[in-house]
Structure formats: structure tokens, C-alpha cells
Coordinates of C-alpha atoms in Angstrom, one line a residue:
M1030 CA -29.4 37.9 4.8
G1031 CA -29.1 34.7 3.8
V1032 CA -26.1 32.3 3.2
K1033 CA -26.7 32.6 -0.7
A1034 CA -26.0 36.0 -1.5
A1035 CA -23.7 36.2 -3.8
L1036 CA -21.3 38.9 -4.5
P1037 CA -19.9 39.5 -8.4
K1038 CA -17.1 36.9 -10.3
Y1039 CA -14.5 39.8 -10.4
E1040 CA -14.9 40.4 -6.9
I1041 CA -14.3 36.9 -5.6
Y1042 CA -11.7 36.6 -9.0
F1043 CA -9.3 40.1 -7.1
Y1044 CA -10.5 38.5 -4.0
N1045 CA -8.8 35.2 -4.6
V1046 CA -5.5 36.3 -6.6
V1047 CA -4.5 39.3 -3.3
L1048 CA -4.9 35.5 -0.8
C1049 CA -2.7 33.6 -3.5
L1050 CA -0.4 36.3 -3.7
A1051 CA -0.4 37.0 0.4
M1052 CA 0.2 33.3 1.5
C1053 CA 3.0 33.2 -1.2
W1054 CA 5.0 35.7 0.4
A1055 CA 4.8 35.1 3.7
T1056 CA 5.8 31.3 2.9
S1057 CA 8.8 33.2 1.3
W1058 CA 9.4 34.9 4.3
I1059 CA 9.1 31.5 6.6
F1060 CA 11.4 29.8 4.1
E1061 CA 14.3 32.4 4.4
V1062 CA 14.4 32.4 7.7
S1063 CA 14.4 28.4 8.2
S1064 CA 17.5 28.2 5.3
S1065 CA 19.4 31.4 7.1
N1066 CA 19.5 30.1 10.3
A1067 CA 19.2 26.2 10.2
N1068 CA 22.5 25.5 12.2
R1069 CA 21.3 28.4 14.9
K1070 CA 22.3 27.0 18.4
T1071 CA 18.9 26.6 20.0
F1072 CA 17.8 24.6 16.6
K1073 CA 20.5 21.7 17.8
T1074 CA 17.8 19.6 19.8
S1075 CA 14.9 19.8 16.9
V1076 CA 16.6 20.9 14.2
K1077 CA 18.1 17.4 12.7
P1078 CA 19.5 16.1 9.5
G1079 CA 16.4 14.1 7.6
W1080 CA 15.6 12.8 4.2
H1081 CA 19.4 12.8 2.4
Y1082 CA 17.6 13.4 -1.1
F1083 CA 17.1 17.4 0.1
G1084 CA 20.4 18.0 1.6
R1085 CA 18.5 19.2 4.9
K1086 CA 17.6 19.6 8.0
M1087 CA 14.7 18.3 8.7
D1088 CA 12.6 20.1 11.8
R1089 CA 11.3 17.9 14.4
A1090 CA 9.7 19.6 17.2
D1091 CA 7.1 18.0 17.1
F1092 CA 7.1 14.7 19.4
E1093 CA 3.8 13.6 18.6
W1094 CA 4.1 13.6 14.6
M1095 CA 7.3 12.2 14.6
M1096 CA 5.9 9.2 17.3
W1097 CA 3.3 8.2 14.8
F1098 CA 4.8 8.0 11.6
S1099 CA 8.5 7.6 12.6
T1100 CA 9.3 6.0 15.9
F1101 CA 6.3 3.7 16.2
R1102 CA 4.8 3.8 12.9
D1103 CA 5.8 -0.2 12.4
H1104 CA 4.3 -0.8 15.7
I1105 CA 0.7 0.9 15.1
L1106 CA 0.7 -0.2 11.5
F1107 CA 1.7 -3.9 13.0
A1108 CA -1.9 -3.8 15.1
L1109 CA -3.9 -1.9 13.3
S1110 CA -3.4 -4.7 10.5
G1111 CA -3.7 -6.9 12.7
H1112 CA -6.8 -5.7 13.6
V1113 CA -8.5 -5.4 10.0
L1114 CA -6.9 -9.1 9.3
F1115 CA -9.1 -10.5 12.1
A1116 CA -12.7 -8.2 11.8
K1117 CA -12.4 -9.6 8.1
I1118 CA -11.7 -13.6 8.3
C1119 CA -15.0 -12.4 11.2
S1120 CA -17.3 -10.4 8.2
M1121 CA -16.9 -13.7 5.9
L1122 CA -17.5 -16.1 8.6
A1123 CA -19.1 -15.1 12.0
P1124 CA -20.1 -11.5 10.9
Q1125 CA -23.1 -11.7 13.9
Y1126 CA -19.7 -12.0 16.6
R1127 CA -17.8 -9.3 14.9
S1128 CA -18.0 -6.9 18.0
L1129 CA -16.9 -9.7 20.3
V1130 CA -13.7 -10.0 18.0
Y1131 CA -12.9 -6.7 18.2
M1132 CA -12.5 -6.5 21.6
V1133 CA -11.6 -10.0 22.2
Y1134 CA -8.4 -8.5 19.4
G1135 CA -8.6 -5.3 21.8
L1136 CA -8.3 -6.0 25.4
L1137 CA -5.1 -8.5 23.8
A1138 CA -3.4 -5.8 22.4
V1139 CA -3.2 -3.7 25.7
W1140 CA -2.7 -6.2 26.9
T1141 CA 0.2 -7.1 25.3
S1142 CA 1.7 -3.9 25.1
M1143 CA 0.6 -2.2 28.6
G1144 CA 0.5 -5.1 30.4
W1145 CA -2.2 -7.1 32.7
T1146 CA -2.2 -4.9 35.5
Y1147 CA -2.6 -1.6 32.5
V1148 CA -5.8 -4.4 31.3
T1149 CA -7.0 -4.2 35.6
L1150 CA -6.9 -0.8 35.9
I1151 CA -8.5 0.4 33.0
L1152 CA -11.1 -2.6 33.7
S1153 CA -11.4 -1.3 37.6
H1154 CA -12.8 2.3 35.7
C1155 CA -15.5 0.5 33.7
I1156 CA -16.9 -1.9 35.9
L1157 CA -16.9 1.5 38.7
L1158 CA -19.2 3.2 35.7
Y1159 CA -21.1 0.6 35.3
S1160 CA -22.1 -0.2 38.7
I1161 CA -22.8 3.7 39.1
S1162 CA -25.0 3.7 35.6
L1163 CA -27.3 1.3 37.0
V1164 CA -29.0 3.6 39.3
K1165 CA -29.8 5.4 36.2
I1166 CA -29.4 9.3 38.4
R1167 CA -27.9 11.0 35.6
W1168 CA -25.5 14.2 37.3
L1169 CA -24.7 10.9 39.6
C1170 CA -23.0 9.3 36.7
F1171 CA -21.8 12.7 35.8
V1172 CA -20.1 13.5 38.7
T1173 CA -18.5 10.1 39.5
G1174 CA -16.8 10.4 35.5
L1175 CA -15.5 13.8 36.7
C1176 CA -14.1 12.4 39.6
T1177 CA -12.7 9.3 37.9
L1178 CA -11.4 11.2 35.4
S1179 CA -9.7 14.0 37.7
M1180 CA -7.5 11.3 39.4
F1181 CA -5.3 11.4 35.8
K1182 CA -4.9 14.7 36.0
C1183 CA -4.1 15.5 40.1
E1184 CA -1.2 13.8 42.5
P1185 CA -0.5 11.1 43.7
F1186 CA -3.8 9.6 42.3
L1187 CA -1.9 10.2 38.9
S1188 CA 1.7 8.7 40.1
W1189 CA -0.3 5.9 42.0
Q1190 CA -1.9 4.7 39.1
A1191 CA 0.6 5.2 36.3
G1192 CA 2.4 2.6 38.3
F1193 CA 0.6 0.6 37.6
V1194 CA 2.2 0.0 33.6
E1195 CA 4.6 -2.6 33.0
G1196 CA 7.5 -1.7 30.5
D1197 CA 9.8 1.4 30.4
F1198 CA 9.6 2.3 26.7
E1199 CA 9.4 5.3 25.6
L1200 CA 5.4 4.9 24.2
R1201 CA 4.4 4.3 27.4
H1202 CA 3.5 7.2 29.0
V1203 CA 1.7 8.6 25.1
L1204 CA -0.4 4.6 25.7
F1205 CA -1.4 5.2 29.4
Y1206 CA -3.1 8.7 29.2
G1207 CA -4.2 8.7 26.1
G1208 CA -6.1 5.0 26.9
C1209 CA -7.0 6.2 30.6
G1210 CA -8.4 9.3 29.5
F1211 CA -10.5 8.1 26.5
T1212 CA -11.4 5.0 28.5
I1213 CA -13.4 7.8 31.2
M1214 CA -15.2 9.8 28.5
R1215 CA -16.0 6.3 26.6
C1216 CA -17.8 5.3 29.9
M1217 CA -18.9 7.8 31.1
S1218 CA -21.2 8.4 27.4
F1219 CA -22.0 4.3 27.9
A1220 CA -22.8 6.0 31.4
L1221 CA -24.9 8.3 30.3
E1222 CA -26.8 6.7 27.7
N1223 CA -28.0 4.1 29.9
C1224 CA -29.8 6.3 32.2
E1225 CA -31.4 7.7 29.0
R1226 CA -33.2 3.8 28.2
K1227 CA -36.0 2.9 29.7
D1228 CA -36.6 -0.4 29.5
G1229 CA -33.7 -2.1 31.1
N1230 CA -30.0 -1.9 31.0
Y1231 CA -27.0 -2.6 28.9
N1232 CA -24.9 -5.3 29.5
I1233 CA -21.2 -4.4 30.5
L1234 CA -20.0 -6.9 27.9
E1235 CA -21.3 -3.7 25.7
L1236 CA -19.3 -1.3 27.6
L1237 CA -16.5 -3.4 27.1
K1238 CA -16.8 -4.1 23.5
Y1239 CA -16.9 -0.4 22.9
N1240 CA -14.0 0.5 25.6
F1241 CA -12.1 -2.2 23.8
Y1242 CA -12.4 -1.2 19.5
L1243 CA -8.2 -0.8 19.1
P1244 CA -8.6 1.6 16.8
F1245 CA -10.3 3.9 19.3
F1246 CA -8.7 3.1 22.6
Y1247 CA -5.4 4.9 22.7
F1248 CA -6.0 7.7 20.2
G1249 CA -9.4 8.2 19.6
P1250 CA -11.7 10.0 18.2
I1251 CA -14.2 9.4 20.3
M1252 CA -17.6 7.4 19.3
T1253 CA -21.1 8.5 21.5
F1254 CA -21.9 4.7 22.6
D1255 CA -25.1 5.3 21.4
K1256 CA -24.2 5.2 17.9
F1257 CA -21.7 2.7 17.7
Y1258 CA -23.9 0.2 19.1
V1259 CA -26.5 1.1 16.4
Q1260 CA -23.6 0.7 14.1
V1261 CA -21.3 -2.3 15.2
N1262 CA -24.0 -4.4 15.8
K1263 CA -26.2 -4.2 12.5
S1264 CA -26.7 -6.9 10.4
D1265 CA -26.3 -5.8 7.1
L1266 CA -22.3 -5.8 5.9
T1267 CA -22.8 -4.7 2.9
R1268 CA -21.3 -1.6 1.2
K1269 CA -22.7 1.0 -0.9
E1270 CA -21.8 1.6 -4.4
W1271 CA -17.9 3.1 -4.3
E1272 CA -17.4 2.7 -0.6
M1273 CA -14.7 0.4 -1.3
W1274 CA -13.1 2.4 -4.0
N1275 CA -13.6 6.0 -1.7
I1276 CA -11.9 3.9 1.4
R1277 CA -8.6 3.4 -0.7
V1278 CA -8.7 7.1 -2.2
E1279 CA -8.6 8.3 1.4
G1280 CA -6.1 5.7 2.7
L1281 CA -3.9 7.1 -0.3
I1282 CA -4.7 10.8 0.8
Q1283 CA -3.3 10.3 3.9
L1284 CA -0.2 8.6 2.6
G1285 CA 0.2 11.5 0.5
V1286 CA -0.6 14.3 3.5
I1287 CA 2.1 12.7 5.3
I1288 CA 4.8 12.4 2.5
V1289 CA 4.5 15.9 1.9
V1290 CA 4.2 17.0 5.4
D1291 CA 8.0 15.3 6.0
I1292 CA 8.9 17.1 3.0
L1293 CA 8.1 20.9 3.7
F1294 CA 10.0 20.2 7.1
H1295 CA 12.8 20.2 5.1
F1296 CA 12.0 23.9 3.9
M1297 CA 9.8 25.9 6.7
Y1298 CA 10.4 25.2 10.3
I1299 CA 7.7 26.5 11.6
L1300 CA 7.4 24.3 15.2
T1301 CA 11.2 25.0 15.5
I1302 CA 10.7 28.4 15.4
P1303 CA 8.2 29.9 18.0
T1304 CA 10.6 28.5 20.6
D1305 CA 12.8 31.0 19.7
I1306 CA 11.7 34.1 21.1
K1307 CA 15.3 36.0 20.9
L1308 CA 14.8 35.1 16.6
M1309 CA 10.8 35.5 16.6
K1310 CA 11.3 39.6 17.8
H1311 CA 13.6 40.0 14.6
L1312 CA 11.3 38.4 12.1
S1313 CA 9.5 40.5 9.9
D1314 CA 5.2 41.0 10.5
W1315 CA 5.2 38.9 7.8
A1316 CA 7.0 36.0 9.3
L1317 CA 5.5 36.2 11.8
V1318 CA 1.8 36.8 11.4
G1319 CA 2.3 33.9 8.7
L1320 CA 4.1 31.7 11.0
A1321 CA 0.9 32.1 13.4
Y1322 CA -1.0 31.0 10.8
F1323 CA 0.8 28.0 9.5
N1324 CA 1.6 26.9 12.4
L1325 CA -3.1 26.1 13.3
V1326 CA -2.9 25.5 9.9
Y1327 CA -0.2 22.6 10.7
D1328 CA -2.0 21.0 13.8
W1329 CA -5.6 20.6 12.4
V1330 CA -3.5 18.6 8.8
K1331 CA -2.2 16.7 11.8
A1332 CA -5.7 15.9 13.4
A1333 CA -6.8 15.1 10.0
V1334 CA -4.5 12.5 9.8
M1335 CA -4.0 10.7 12.5
F1336 CA -8.0 10.5 12.7
G1337 CA -8.2 10.2 8.7
V1338 CA -6.4 7.1 9.8
I1339 CA -7.7 5.1 11.9
N1340 CA -11.6 6.4 10.6
T1341 CA -10.6 5.2 8.0
V1342 CA -10.1 1.5 9.6
A1343 CA -12.8 2.1 10.9
R1344 CA -14.8 2.3 7.7
L1345 CA -13.2 -1.0 7.2
D1346 CA -15.4 -2.1 9.9
H1347 CA -18.1 -0.6 8.5
L1348 CA -18.7 2.0 11.1
D1349 CA -19.5 6.2 10.1
P1350 CA -16.9 7.8 12.6
P1351 CA -16.3 11.3 13.6
K1352 CA -15.1 13.7 10.9
P1353 CA -12.6 15.3 10.8
P1354 CA -11.3 18.5 12.0
K1355 CA -12.6 21.1 10.3
C1356 CA -10.4 23.6 8.9
I1357 CA -8.6 26.4 10.5
T1358 CA -8.8 28.7 7.0
M1359 CA -12.6 28.4 7.2
L1360 CA -13.6 29.0 10.5
Y1361 CA -13.8 32.7 11.7
V1362 CA -17.3 31.8 14.4
F1363 CA -16.6 30.6 17.5
A1364 CA -19.4 28.1 17.1
E1365 CA -17.2 25.7 14.7
T1366 CA -13.9 26.2 16.5
H1367 CA -13.2 23.1 17.2
F1368 CA -9.9 20.5 16.0
D1369 CA -11.6 16.7 17.4
R1370 CA -14.8 16.5 16.2
G1371 CA -15.3 13.8 18.3
I1372 CA -14.5 15.5 21.9
N1373 CA -16.9 18.0 20.6
D1374 CA -20.1 15.9 19.5
W1375 CA -19.5 14.4 23.3
L1376 CA -19.5 17.6 24.8
C1377 CA -22.5 19.1 23.0
K1378 CA -24.6 16.7 23.7
Y1379 CA -23.8 15.2 27.2
V1380 CA -23.6 19.4 28.1
Y1381 CA -23.3 21.9 25.9
D1382 CA -26.7 21.3 24.3
H1383 CA -28.2 19.3 27.5
L1384 CA -27.3 22.6 29.7
G1385 CA -28.5 24.9 26.4
G1386 CA -31.5 24.0 24.7
K1387 CA -32.1 26.0 21.8
H1388 CA -28.7 28.5 22.9
N1389 CA -31.0 31.4 22.8
D1390 CA -31.8 32.6 25.9
V1391 CA -28.4 34.5 27.0
V1392 CA -28.1 33.3 30.6
E1393 CA -28.7 28.8 30.1
E1394 CA -25.9 29.9 26.8
L1395 CA -23.2 31.7 29.5
V1396 CA -23.9 28.2 32.0
A1397 CA -24.3 25.2 29.1
T1398 CA -20.9 27.2 27.9
L1399 CA -18.9 28.0 31.2
C1400 CA -19.8 23.8 32.3
T1401 CA -19.1 23.0 27.9
F1402 CA -15.5 24.1 28.8
G1403 CA -14.9 23.7 32.7
V1404 CA -15.5 19.7 31.7
T1405 CA -12.6 20.9 28.5
I1406 CA -10.1 22.0 30.9
L1407 CA -10.2 18.6 33.0
W1408 CA -10.0 16.7 30.0
L1409 CA -6.7 19.1 28.8
G1410 CA -5.6 19.3 32.2
P1411 CA -6.0 22.1 33.9
C1412 CA -2.9 24.5 34.1
Q1413 CA -2.2 28.8 33.3
V1414 CA -2.4 28.6 29.6
V1415 CA -5.1 25.8 29.1
L1416 CA -7.5 28.3 31.8
V1417 CA -6.3 31.2 29.4
W1418 CA -7.7 29.7 26.4
A1419 CA -10.3 28.5 27.8
F1420 CA -12.0 31.6 29.4
F1421 CA -11.2 33.7 25.9
N1422 CA -12.6 30.5 23.7
C1423 CA -15.4 30.9 26.2
F1424 CA -15.8 34.7 25.8
G1425 CA -16.6 34.7 22.1
L1426 CA -18.5 31.8 22.0
N1427 CA -20.6 34.3 24.2
F1428 CA -20.3 37.4 22.5
E1429 CA -21.3 36.3 19.1
L1430 CA -24.7 36.0 20.5
W1431 CA -24.5 39.1 22.4
T1432 CA -24.0 40.5 19.4
A1433 CA -26.7 38.2 16.9
K1434 CA -29.2 39.0 19.9
L1435 CA -27.7 43.0 19.3
S1436 CA -28.1 43.1 15.8
S1437 CA -31.3 42.0 15.6
R1438 CA -32.9 44.7 17.2
E1439 CA -33.5 48.4 16.4
P1440 CA -31.8 50.6 14.9
F1441 CA -29.6 47.9 13.8
A1442 CA -31.7 45.9 12.4
S1443 CA -33.8 48.2 9.8
F1444 CA -30.2 49.4 8.8
E1445 CA -29.2 45.5 7.6
I1446 CA -32.8 45.3 5.7
A1447 CA -32.5 48.3 4.1
L1448 CA -29.2 46.9 2.5
T1449 CA -29.1 45.2 -0.4
E1450 CA -28.0 41.0 0.3
A1451 CA -24.2 41.6 -1.6
M1452 CA -23.5 43.8 0.4
S1453 CA -25.0 42.7 3.6
R1454 CA -22.5 40.3 3.5
R1455 CA -19.7 41.8 2.8
I1456 CA -20.1 44.2 6.5
R1457 CA -20.3 40.9 7.8
A1458 CA -17.6 39.7 6.7
V1459 CA -15.8 43.3 8.0
F1460 CA -16.7 41.5 11.5
N1461 CA -15.8 37.8 10.9
T1462 CA -12.3 39.0 10.2
F1463 CA -11.4 40.9 13.9
N1464 CA -13.4 37.4 15.0
F1465 CA -10.9 34.9 12.4
W1466 CA -8.1 36.0 14.3
C1467 CA -9.4 36.0 17.9
I1468 CA -9.7 32.9 16.9
V1469 CA -6.2 32.8 15.8
L1470 CA -4.5 34.2 18.6
Y1471 CA -7.0 31.7 21.1
N1472 CA -5.9 29.0 19.4
V1473 CA -2.1 29.8 19.1
L1474 CA -1.9 30.4 22.7
A1475 CA -3.4 27.2 23.6
L1476 CA -0.7 25.3 20.3
N1477 CA 2.8 27.6 21.1
S1478 CA 3.4 29.5 24.8
L1479 CA 2.1 32.4 25.9
D1480 CA 4.6 34.3 25.1
F1481 CA 4.4 33.6 21.6
A1482 CA 0.2 34.4 21.3
K1483 CA 1.7 38.2 22.8
L1484 CA 4.6 38.8 20.3
V1485 CA 1.9 38.2 17.3
A1486 CA -0.7 39.9 19.2
K1487 CA 1.2 43.4 19.7
R1488 CA 2.9 43.0 16.8
L1489 CA -0.4 43.0 14.5
L1490 CA -2.3 45.6 16.8
L1491 CA 0.5 47.5 18.3
K1492 CA 4.2 48.0 17.1
G1493 CA 2.8 47.2 13.7
F1494 CA -0.3 49.4 13.2
P1495 CA -1.9 51.3 11.2
I1496 CA 0.6 49.3 8.1
T1497 CA 0.7 45.9 9.3
T1498 CA -3.2 45.6 10.4
I1499 CA -4.8 47.2 7.9
I1500 CA -2.6 45.2 5.2
V1501 CA -3.3 41.5 6.9
M1502 CA -6.9 42.3 8.3
F1503 CA -7.5 43.3 4.1
V1504 CA -6.2 39.9 3.4
T1505 CA -7.7 37.9 5.8
Y1506 CA -11.2 39.9 4.9
C1507 CA -10.2 38.3 1.2
L1508 CA -10.2 35.2 3.5
I1509 CA -13.1 35.6 4.9
Q1510 CA -14.9 36.0 1.8
V1511 CA -13.7 33.2 0.1
I1512 CA -15.0 30.7 2.2
K1513 CA -18.7 32.8 3.1
E1514 CA -18.3 32.1 -1.5
R1515 CA -17.4 28.1 -1.2
E1516 CA -20.7 28.2 1.4
R1517 CA -22.6 29.5 -0.5
R1518 CA -22.1 27.3 -3.2
Q1519 CA -22.6 24.7 -0.5
A1520 CA -25.7 25.8 0.2
M1521 CA -27.0 26.1 -3.5
I1522 CA -26.3 22.3 -3.6
D1523 CA -27.8 21.4 -0.5
D1524 CA -30.8 23.7 -1.6
P1525 CA -31.5 24.7 -4.5
D1526 CA -33.8 27.8 -5.0
P1527 CA -37.4 26.0 -6.4
P1528 CA -37.7 26.9 -10.4
A1529 CA -40.1 29.6 -11.1
S1530 CA -43.4 29.1 -11.9
P1531 CA -44.8 30.0 -15.2
P1532 CA -47.0 32.4 -15.6
N1533 CA -50.7 31.5 -16.3
E1534 CA -52.6 32.6 -19.4
E1535 CA -52.7 36.3 -17.8
G1536 CA -49.2 36.8 -17.6
K1537 CA -49.3 36.6 -13.4
L1538 CA -47.8 33.6 -11.5
S1539 CA -50.1 31.2 -10.4
I1540 CA -52.0 31.1 -7.0
D1541 CA -50.5 28.6 -5.6
A1542 CA -46.9 30.0 -6.6
V1543 CA -47.9 33.4 -4.4
E1544 CA -49.3 31.1 -1.7
K1545 CA -45.6 29.8 -1.1

């Protein structure tokens, strides 16, 4: 049945009320656990004094968040502010050279922060992949890129290359891995696009402009070369109506979210609690389930803010960067599960869509997903948790296709046709409910630990059965229906139904309307 299938308004209101009550109930449990265990010995390393206005300690377990918005906030803001300043001056005086200015500023910023030996290492990888791209053999470029990427994941190549970085500042390792990893992905994109170009080759200067664009260099997101090349070389730099206003609003929203998250860290220790398995075994079912859900929501918020700040700078440079990740709350199918749209676009363009075609054939889809998650494992770094996460997500993605194929056959197809659209939507939501929790558990495994994921699954499906299981699944069903209602309204806006044709003199529809 179509996405535009509607439910009665009172039913949607009921789902919203249930969802709000459940969220408040789970939040109260986590707040109670955080308050009563603030001075726990196992919390001392991560729960430390925060803003004195609240008189409470703050959860500082996430190194990445603290690095971005506390420890190195001023350094990052200084570098990005300098980029924006020089980019603005260039766009006013010599817009035709703006891509060159971006490259020079980025190169100097990397040189200043990491040293000339690191810049030499990055340039060597760029030259290697550029040279391979001149052969214009797609598989050779891909194999070379993956081998180069593996050099940053395996010893002794990893330690040897890390020795090129100068200085002992705390951010050194983060910048090293981020800059090298994203560089290889960008170089592979350039090489693969160069293979597709029929008339000649791209200049190596275009690769350097692409790679050393500072806002994307260390932390992403990845914009494929074909999109970057077109956007950074366009001559028309006029903005759409309200575009600057939207950029300012977006910047203020990012700032507001950062402040809100910092405040919430004083009241809910959602990152520290999962590290204490002994404590979690004594938590209520609601606290544990809510903790798993809030961990994923926070990870989405962190990714949305980090990419949002960078994307705001990119939009000031007249670029259209990848959108922020889709909220975990809105996900109930594996096909849309990704926290980084840049990496997702890269994988879809060069691996998944290239091998999977229209994604209708079961065998082609299996091969495409296996290769896609194989590259993802290499990108994240092979380890037990990543391998288990990749296996379950790969299985979930293929299982969705198998289920769709099966449901399109008899007797299931006739059964669904006999149902009303509303009832079909309800039945599908029931299956989506189990899918939603599969996605939650698989990603909790990747974000936290195997022990935490096993504990949540055991409490939800075994120890809490049937009461906790039924209640949580019902609340999740309400969430799925709320999501589907939002998607239905958006579909009505994007593709409204055509107005009915007026009856003719005989009281019948016109021939044209019937044919349509």
C-alpha cells in the first residue's frame, strides 16, 4: 500500500500521547539513576565538575564531544574563521581563483598544525593515486585505494606512518587518522571519476584543491569529487533569496544544540552508565531500554552538530555539502540506516549501486552489500565489534529484500490487496517495530559494547518477557505510526494528488480523466 495511507486523527493523537508519556517515564528513570550514583567510584574518571551554575557534576565520557566543544574549541574556531575570512575576501576580489585560495589556506593550516613531514605523507598518497588514475582502469584504482587505506589500519605500516607527525599535542592522533583516512577516500573518488572521464584527465591541481579544502579535511563529511568539482568551479556566486538568513539560523541552531547537550550532560549520565555493567544489572527495564535509545539519539545529535558546523562554513563558500544524518528515531528500515551521509553517498555511488544495479535481484544485492560492508569494515578498522555490527546490518539489509520479494507473491499479495490501506499500514508497522529494535541493538553494539547490547537484548526479550517486551513494542509501534504520519504528510506536500476532474453534462467523468 502507498505511503499516503491515512489513519483517523484520534488514532494519531493517541499514538503521540503514548509516545510522550513513555519518553518522560524513561527520562525520569535515567535522571534518578544519574542523581543517585553521581559519586560512584566507577564514575570518577568520566563524571567531573561541570558548570557551577547547576551545582552538579557533568558527564565527560565522550572524548570526541569534549575535544570539539571544550578542549580544542578555540583552535578549531580560529582555523575555520580564518578560512571564512580569506574565502570572503577572495570571492569579492577574484572569485575565479577561490578554489586555489581554499587549497593554499588548507595546505598552510595542515602544515602549521601537523608539520611538513605529515604534509609530505599526504601528498605522496595523492600522487600515488593520481598516477594510478591515469591508467583509467577502475578496478586497479579501487584496489590501490583499499590497499593504501589498509596501511592506516594494520601494523607495522600504521606506526611507521604515524612517526611522520611532529609534536606531542593531544589532538595529534585524532588529526592524523582523520586527515589520512578522509584523504584516501577523497583520492579514490577522484581516481574513479577520472576513469569515467572520456576526454582527457583531470589536472592534479584539481585533486589538491579537492583534498585540502580545510572544512572537510580532518573530519569530513566526504563530498564526491564530481559534485565538488562542479560546485567549487561555478562562476555564478549569487545567493538565493533568504539563503544567508537560513545559514545564520542554522548556525544559531547548532550553537543552541551544543548548549542544550552540555546542560543535559549535568542531569543524565547516559554515556558513563553503560560502562558500569554491575550498575546496569540493577537498573529497571525502562531505564535500560531508555538508556540504549538515548545513546543512539545522542550519537545522531553529535554527528548532526559536527557536520552541521562544517556544513555551515561550506555553504558560506557556495557549496552544497551532504545533508546531516537522518535521526535514529526516524529509522525503521535498514536501507536508510547511516550516520554519515557523505560516506553513505560514497559507498552507494562507487560500490553498492555499481554492483547492485536496481537492487531487485537477490544475488546481486547480496554481493553488493557484502562488498559495501567489506569496505566499511576497512574504513572503521577491523575488530570484533565492527565485524559483528557489519554482519548483522548486512543480514538486515538483505532480509528486507527477501521479505519484500516474499510478500509480493501469493498468497501474501492477495491478502494485502484485500485489506484497506489503513489496515495494511498498521500491519506493516507491526513488522517495522521489530525492525526498529534490531537497528537499535545492532548500533548500540557498535557505539557502546557487546556486553551492553547483550544485556539490553536479554532484558528486553528474555528476562522482561512478556510484560516489558509487549509494552516496549507497543510504544515502539506508536513511534512507527507517528513517523509514518510525518512521512505521509511530507509525501502529500512533495507529490499532491491531482484534483478530481469535474463531471461532464451527463454527470460522468471526462474521457481524459478516465484514461489518466
